[in-house]
mmCIF file of N, CA, C and O in Angstrom:
data_model
loop_
_atom_site.group_PDB
_atom_site.id
_atom_site.type_symbol
_atom_site.label_atom_id
_atom_site.label_comp_id
_atom_site.label_asym_id
_atom_site.label_seq_id
_atom_site.Cartn_x
_atom_site.Cartn_y
_atom_site.Cartn_z
ATOM 1 N N UNK A 10 4.214 4.716 24.364
ATOM 2 C CA UNK A 10 3.010 4.990 23.661
ATOM 3 C C UNK A 10 3.011 4.171 22.357
ATOM 4 O O UNK A 10 4.020 4.058 21.674
ATOM 5 N N UNK A 11 1.861 3.612 22.040
ATOM 6 C CA UNK A 11 1.769 2.731 20.858
ATOM 7 C C UNK A 11 1.383 3.532 19.625
ATOM 8 O O UNK A 11 0.613 4.501 19.691
ATOM 9 N N UNK A 12 1.913 3.079 18.495
ATOM 10 C CA UNK A 12 1.587 3.660 17.196
ATOM 11 C C UNK A 12 0.881 2.577 16.376
ATOM 12 O O UNK A 12 1.212 1.399 16.479
ATOM 13 N N UNK A 13 -0.121 2.994 15.613
ATOM 14 C CA UNK A 13 -0.812 2.059 14.742
ATOM 15 C C UNK A 13 -1.258 2.786 13.470
ATOM 16 O O UNK A 13 -1.181 4.019 13.377
ATOM 17 N N UNK A 14 -1.696 1.997 12.491
ATOM 18 C CA UNK A 14 -2.202 2.557 11.236
ATOM 19 C C UNK A 14 -3.596 1.983 11.051
ATOM 20 O O UNK A 14 -3.808 0.788 11.053
ATOM 21 N N UNK A 15 -4.553 2.861 10.872
ATOM 22 C CA UNK A 15 -5.942 2.486 10.610
ATOM 23 C C UNK A 15 -6.091 2.187 9.121
ATOM 24 O O UNK A 15 -6.107 3.100 8.296
ATOM 25 N N UNK A 16 -6.149 0.929 8.757
ATOM 26 C CA UNK A 16 -6.205 0.553 7.321
ATOM 27 C C UNK A 16 -7.521 0.984 6.660
ATOM 28 O O UNK A 16 -7.558 1.118 5.438
ATOM 29 N N UNK A 17 -8.554 1.226 7.424
ATOM 30 C CA UNK A 17 -9.808 1.699 6.834
ATOM 31 C C UNK A 17 -9.704 3.167 6.429
ATOM 32 O O UNK A 17 -10.492 3.627 5.601
ATOM 33 N N UNK A 18 -8.739 3.871 6.968
ATOM 34 C CA UNK A 18 -8.572 5.304 6.666
ATOM 35 C C UNK A 18 -7.401 5.531 5.716
ATOM 36 O O UNK A 18 -7.418 6.423 4.904
ATOM 37 N N UNK A 19 -6.386 4.692 5.804
ATOM 38 C CA UNK A 19 -5.159 4.812 5.003
ATOM 39 C C UNK A 19 -5.512 4.698 3.509
ATOM 40 O O UNK A 19 -6.230 3.799 3.112
ATOM 41 N N UNK A 20 -5.013 5.651 2.742
ATOM 42 C CA UNK A 20 -5.212 5.539 1.298
ATOM 43 C C UNK A 20 -3.926 5.249 0.539
ATOM 44 O O UNK A 20 -3.871 5.347 -0.701
ATOM 45 N N UNK A 21 -2.877 4.886 1.252
ATOM 46 C CA UNK A 21 -1.677 4.366 0.610
ATOM 47 C C UNK A 21 -0.695 5.373 0.057
ATOM 48 O O UNK A 21 -0.041 5.093 -0.948
ATOM 49 N N UNK A 22 -0.517 6.491 0.703
ATOM 50 C CA UNK A 22 0.470 7.467 0.238
ATOM 51 C C UNK A 22 1.888 6.978 0.469
ATOM 52 O O UNK A 22 2.819 7.427 -0.168
ATOM 53 N N UNK A 23 2.076 6.052 1.425
ATOM 54 C CA UNK A 23 3.372 5.469 1.798
ATOM 55 C C UNK A 23 4.309 6.509 2.429
ATOM 56 O O UNK A 23 5.487 6.251 2.588
ATOM 57 N N UNK A 24 3.778 7.642 2.828
ATOM 58 C CA UNK A 24 4.566 8.681 3.470
ATOM 59 C C UNK A 24 5.241 8.166 4.739
ATOM 60 O O UNK A 24 6.413 8.431 5.002
ATOM 61 N N UNK A 25 4.524 7.382 5.540
ATOM 62 C CA UNK A 25 5.084 6.867 6.809
ATOM 63 C C UNK A 25 6.250 5.918 6.505
ATOM 64 O O UNK A 25 7.306 6.017 7.149
ATOM 65 N N UNK A 26 6.083 5.000 5.551
ATOM 66 C CA UNK A 26 7.142 4.059 5.234
ATOM 67 C C UNK A 26 8.350 4.738 4.602
ATOM 68 O O UNK A 26 9.485 4.316 4.819
ATOM 69 N N UNK A 27 8.110 5.792 3.868
ATOM 70 C CA UNK A 27 9.206 6.545 3.265
ATOM 71 C C UNK A 27 10.021 7.295 4.309
ATOM 72 O O UNK A 27 11.247 7.298 4.293
ATOM 73 N N UNK A 28 9.312 7.929 5.257
ATOM 74 C CA UNK A 28 9.962 8.773 6.243
ATOM 75 C C UNK A 28 10.572 8.009 7.422
ATOM 76 O O UNK A 28 11.544 8.455 8.001
ATOM 77 N N UNK A 29 10.028 6.852 7.797
ATOM 78 C CA UNK A 29 10.526 6.073 8.918
ATOM 79 C C UNK A 29 10.434 4.581 8.591
ATOM 80 O O UNK A 29 9.659 3.824 9.177
ATOM 81 N N UNK A 30 11.268 4.092 7.649
ATOM 82 C CA UNK A 30 11.196 2.685 7.238
ATOM 83 C C UNK A 30 11.550 1.705 8.349
ATOM 84 O O UNK A 30 11.215 0.521 8.271
ATOM 85 N N UNK A 31 12.205 2.186 9.406
ATOM 86 C CA UNK A 31 12.518 1.289 10.511
ATOM 87 C C UNK A 31 11.309 1.004 11.390
ATOM 88 O O UNK A 31 11.286 0.049 12.150
ATOM 89 N N UNK A 32 10.260 1.848 11.276
ATOM 90 C CA UNK A 32 9.044 1.690 12.076
ATOM 91 C C UNK A 32 7.882 1.221 11.191
ATOM 92 O O UNK A 32 7.072 0.390 11.617
ATOM 93 N N UNK A 33 7.778 1.748 9.979
ATOM 94 C CA UNK A 33 6.631 1.480 9.127
ATOM 95 C C UNK A 33 7.078 0.720 7.849
ATOM 96 O O UNK A 33 8.180 0.827 7.415
ATOM 97 N N UNK A 34 6.106 -0.019 7.293
ATOM 98 C CA UNK A 34 6.323 -0.729 6.050
ATOM 99 C C UNK A 34 5.122 -0.417 5.152
ATOM 100 O O UNK A 34 4.111 0.127 5.648
ATOM 101 N N UNK A 35 5.185 -0.782 3.915
ATOM 102 C CA UNK A 35 4.098 -0.597 2.959
ATOM 103 C C UNK A 35 3.744 -1.972 2.403
ATOM 104 O O UNK A 35 4.545 -2.595 1.713
ATOM 105 N N UNK A 36 2.559 -2.467 2.796
ATOM 106 C CA UNK A 36 2.151 -3.838 2.450
ATOM 107 C C UNK A 36 0.772 -3.810 1.793
ATOM 108 O O UNK A 36 -0.157 -3.243 2.338
ATOM 109 N N UNK A 37 0.686 -4.418 0.610
ATOM 110 C CA UNK A 37 -0.582 -4.529 -0.108
ATOM 111 C C UNK A 37 -1.283 -3.158 -0.262
ATOM 112 O O UNK A 37 -2.495 -3.041 -0.156
ATOM 113 N N UNK A 38 -0.476 -2.131 -0.488
ATOM 114 C CA UNK A 38 -1.040 -0.802 -0.751
ATOM 115 C C UNK A 38 -1.355 0.029 0.456
ATOM 116 O O UNK A 38 -1.978 1.085 0.334
ATOM 117 N N UNK A 39 -0.977 -0.436 1.645
ATOM 118 C CA UNK A 39 -1.254 0.286 2.891
ATOM 119 C C UNK A 39 -0.036 0.384 3.792
ATOM 120 O O UNK A 39 0.819 -0.521 3.801
ATOM 121 N N UNK A 40 0.038 1.448 4.540
ATOM 122 C CA UNK A 40 1.088 1.572 5.560
ATOM 123 C C UNK A 40 0.759 0.653 6.727
ATOM 124 O O UNK A 40 -0.426 0.483 7.070
ATOM 125 N N UNK A 41 1.775 0.063 7.299
ATOM 126 C CA UNK A 41 1.626 -0.805 8.475
ATOM 127 C C UNK A 41 2.804 -0.537 9.409
ATOM 128 O O UNK A 41 3.863 -0.104 9.001
ATOM 129 N N UNK A 42 2.603 -0.820 10.697
ATOM 130 C CA UNK A 42 3.682 -0.750 11.669
ATOM 131 C C UNK A 42 4.387 -2.084 11.631
ATOM 132 O O UNK A 42 3.782 -3.130 11.667
ATOM 133 N N UNK A 43 5.729 -2.007 11.565
ATOM 134 C CA UNK A 43 6.522 -3.227 11.533
ATOM 135 C C UNK A 43 6.346 -3.983 12.868
ATOM 136 O O UNK A 43 6.254 -3.380 13.919
ATOM 137 N N UNK A 44 6.289 -5.330 12.822
ATOM 138 C CA UNK A 44 6.180 -6.098 14.046
ATOM 139 C C UNK A 44 7.304 -5.760 15.032
ATOM 140 O O UNK A 44 8.470 -5.618 14.634
ATOM 141 N N UNK A 45 6.935 -5.594 16.269
ATOM 142 C CA UNK A 45 7.894 -5.236 17.289
ATOM 143 C C UNK A 45 8.169 -3.754 17.446
ATOM 144 O O UNK A 45 8.890 -3.336 18.306
ATOM 145 N N UNK A 46 7.590 -2.941 16.545
ATOM 146 C CA UNK A 46 7.822 -1.503 16.589
ATOM 147 C C UNK A 46 6.594 -0.697 17.057
ATOM 148 O O UNK A 46 6.534 0.508 16.989
ATOM 149 N N UNK A 47 5.592 -1.419 17.586
ATOM 150 C CA UNK A 47 4.358 -0.792 18.013
ATOM 151 C C UNK A 47 4.538 0.224 19.144
ATOM 152 O O UNK A 47 3.763 1.149 19.299
ATOM 153 N N UNK A 48 5.583 0.053 19.943
ATOM 154 C CA UNK A 48 5.828 0.948 21.081
ATOM 155 C C UNK A 48 6.702 2.150 20.697
ATOM 156 O O UNK A 48 7.323 2.764 21.539
ATOM 157 N N UNK A 49 6.746 2.530 19.446
ATOM 158 C CA UNK A 49 7.586 3.623 18.958
ATOM 159 C C UNK A 49 6.931 4.987 19.016
ATOM 160 O O UNK A 49 7.471 5.964 18.492
ATOM 161 N N UNK A 50 5.797 5.082 19.652
ATOM 162 C CA UNK A 50 5.043 6.333 19.676
ATOM 163 C C UNK A 50 5.711 7.494 20.363
ATOM 164 O O UNK A 50 5.325 8.648 20.169
ATOM 165 N N UNK A 51 6.736 7.248 21.174
ATOM 166 C CA UNK A 51 7.454 8.349 21.849
ATOM 167 C C UNK A 51 8.572 8.915 20.984
ATOM 168 O O UNK A 51 9.137 9.967 21.334
ATOM 169 N N UNK A 52 8.863 8.314 19.872
ATOM 170 C CA UNK A 52 9.919 8.790 18.948
ATOM 171 C C UNK A 52 9.436 10.095 18.304
ATOM 172 O O UNK A 52 8.318 10.136 17.743
ATOM 173 N N UNK A 53 10.215 11.175 18.344
ATOM 174 C CA UNK A 53 9.796 12.435 17.754
ATOM 175 C C UNK A 53 9.458 12.343 16.281
ATOM 176 O O UNK A 53 8.541 12.990 15.797
ATOM 177 N N UNK A 54 10.171 11.496 15.514
ATOM 178 C CA UNK A 54 9.880 11.326 14.094
ATOM 179 C C UNK A 54 8.527 10.675 13.896
ATOM 180 O O UNK A 54 7.749 11.091 13.040
ATOM 181 N N UNK A 55 8.195 9.701 14.711
ATOM 182 C CA UNK A 55 6.901 9.035 14.633
ATOM 183 C C UNK A 55 5.785 10.044 14.959
ATOM 184 O O UNK A 55 4.763 10.077 14.273
ATOM 185 N N UNK A 56 5.997 10.868 15.961
ATOM 186 C CA UNK A 56 5.005 11.876 16.291
ATOM 187 C C UNK A 56 4.792 12.857 15.144
ATOM 188 O O UNK A 56 3.672 13.268 14.857
ATOM 189 N N UNK A 57 5.855 13.208 14.460
ATOM 190 C CA UNK A 57 5.748 14.072 13.278
ATOM 191 C C UNK A 57 4.963 13.408 12.184
ATOM 192 O O UNK A 57 4.117 14.022 11.516
ATOM 193 N N UNK A 58 5.213 12.119 11.969
ATOM 194 C CA UNK A 58 4.475 11.374 10.943
ATOM 195 C C UNK A 58 2.982 11.307 11.282
ATOM 196 O O UNK A 58 2.155 11.462 10.394
ATOM 197 N N UNK A 59 2.649 11.145 12.560
ATOM 198 C CA UNK A 59 1.252 11.173 12.990
ATOM 199 C C UNK A 59 0.608 12.488 12.557
ATOM 200 O O UNK A 59 -0.499 12.504 12.024
ATOM 201 N N UNK A 60 1.305 13.572 12.787
ATOM 202 C CA UNK A 60 0.768 14.899 12.450
ATOM 203 C C UNK A 60 0.656 15.136 10.949
ATOM 204 O O UNK A 60 -0.255 15.834 10.492
ATOM 205 N N UNK A 61 1.583 14.536 10.178
ATOM 206 C CA UNK A 61 1.653 14.864 8.749
ATOM 207 C C UNK A 61 1.037 13.810 7.849
ATOM 208 O O UNK A 61 1.045 13.997 6.636
ATOM 209 N N UNK A 62 0.508 12.726 8.371
ATOM 210 C CA UNK A 62 -0.085 11.699 7.537
ATOM 211 C C UNK A 62 -1.211 12.334 6.741
ATOM 212 O O UNK A 62 -2.162 12.887 7.305
ATOM 213 N N UNK A 63 -1.181 12.271 5.405
ATOM 214 C CA UNK A 63 -2.201 12.915 4.592
ATOM 215 C C UNK A 63 -3.624 12.399 4.825
ATOM 216 O O UNK A 63 -4.581 13.149 4.701
ATOM 217 N N UNK A 64 -3.754 11.148 5.208
ATOM 218 C CA UNK A 64 -5.082 10.608 5.462
ATOM 219 C C UNK A 64 -5.419 10.545 6.952
ATOM 220 O O UNK A 64 -6.500 10.066 7.293
ATOM 221 N N UNK A 65 -4.467 10.970 7.788
ATOM 222 C CA UNK A 65 -4.668 10.905 9.258
ATOM 223 C C UNK A 65 -4.896 9.505 9.752
ATOM 224 O O UNK A 65 -5.656 9.267 10.692
ATOM 225 N N UNK A 66 -4.221 8.552 9.088
ATOM 226 C CA UNK A 66 -4.408 7.122 9.433
ATOM 227 C C UNK A 66 -3.425 6.622 10.490
ATOM 228 O O UNK A 66 -3.638 5.569 11.066
ATOM 229 N N UNK A 67 -2.329 7.353 10.737
ATOM 230 C CA UNK A 67 -1.343 6.969 11.712
ATOM 231 C C UNK A 67 -1.785 7.527 13.068
ATOM 232 O O UNK A 67 -1.999 8.704 13.219
ATOM 233 N N UNK A 68 -1.935 6.628 14.033
ATOM 234 C CA UNK A 68 -2.534 6.989 15.332
ATOM 235 C C UNK A 68 -1.615 6.648 16.495
ATOM 236 O O UNK A 68 -0.834 5.669 16.443
ATOM 237 N N UNK A 69 -1.735 7.414 17.580
ATOM 238 C CA UNK A 69 -1.050 7.132 18.832
ATOM 239 C C UNK A 69 -2.077 6.741 19.849
ATOM 240 O O UNK A 69 -3.177 7.278 19.877
ATOM 241 N N UNK A 70 -1.725 5.832 20.723
ATOM 242 C CA UNK A 70 -2.624 5.367 21.802
ATOM 243 C C UNK A 70 -1.852 4.661 22.894
ATOM 244 O O UNK A 70 -0.636 4.495 22.812
ATOM 245 N N UNK A 71 -2.581 4.303 23.911
ATOM 246 C CA UNK A 71 -1.961 3.585 25.058
ATOM 247 C C UNK A 71 -1.841 2.123 24.821
ATOM 248 O O UNK A 71 -2.473 1.449 24.212
#
């Protein structure tokens, strides 16, 4: 399952990058998925981050 960050919704709390720096980074004030880590959506920590993102910008998809 793929994970992504919607930059139009993200308001830059950096919660994702703080909690899972191996999957997420913080670039130009926004959370981003690190290159090559897009398929990390099955990781339980990533799923928790999806649920807890304050702006609901972290998304799971196919």
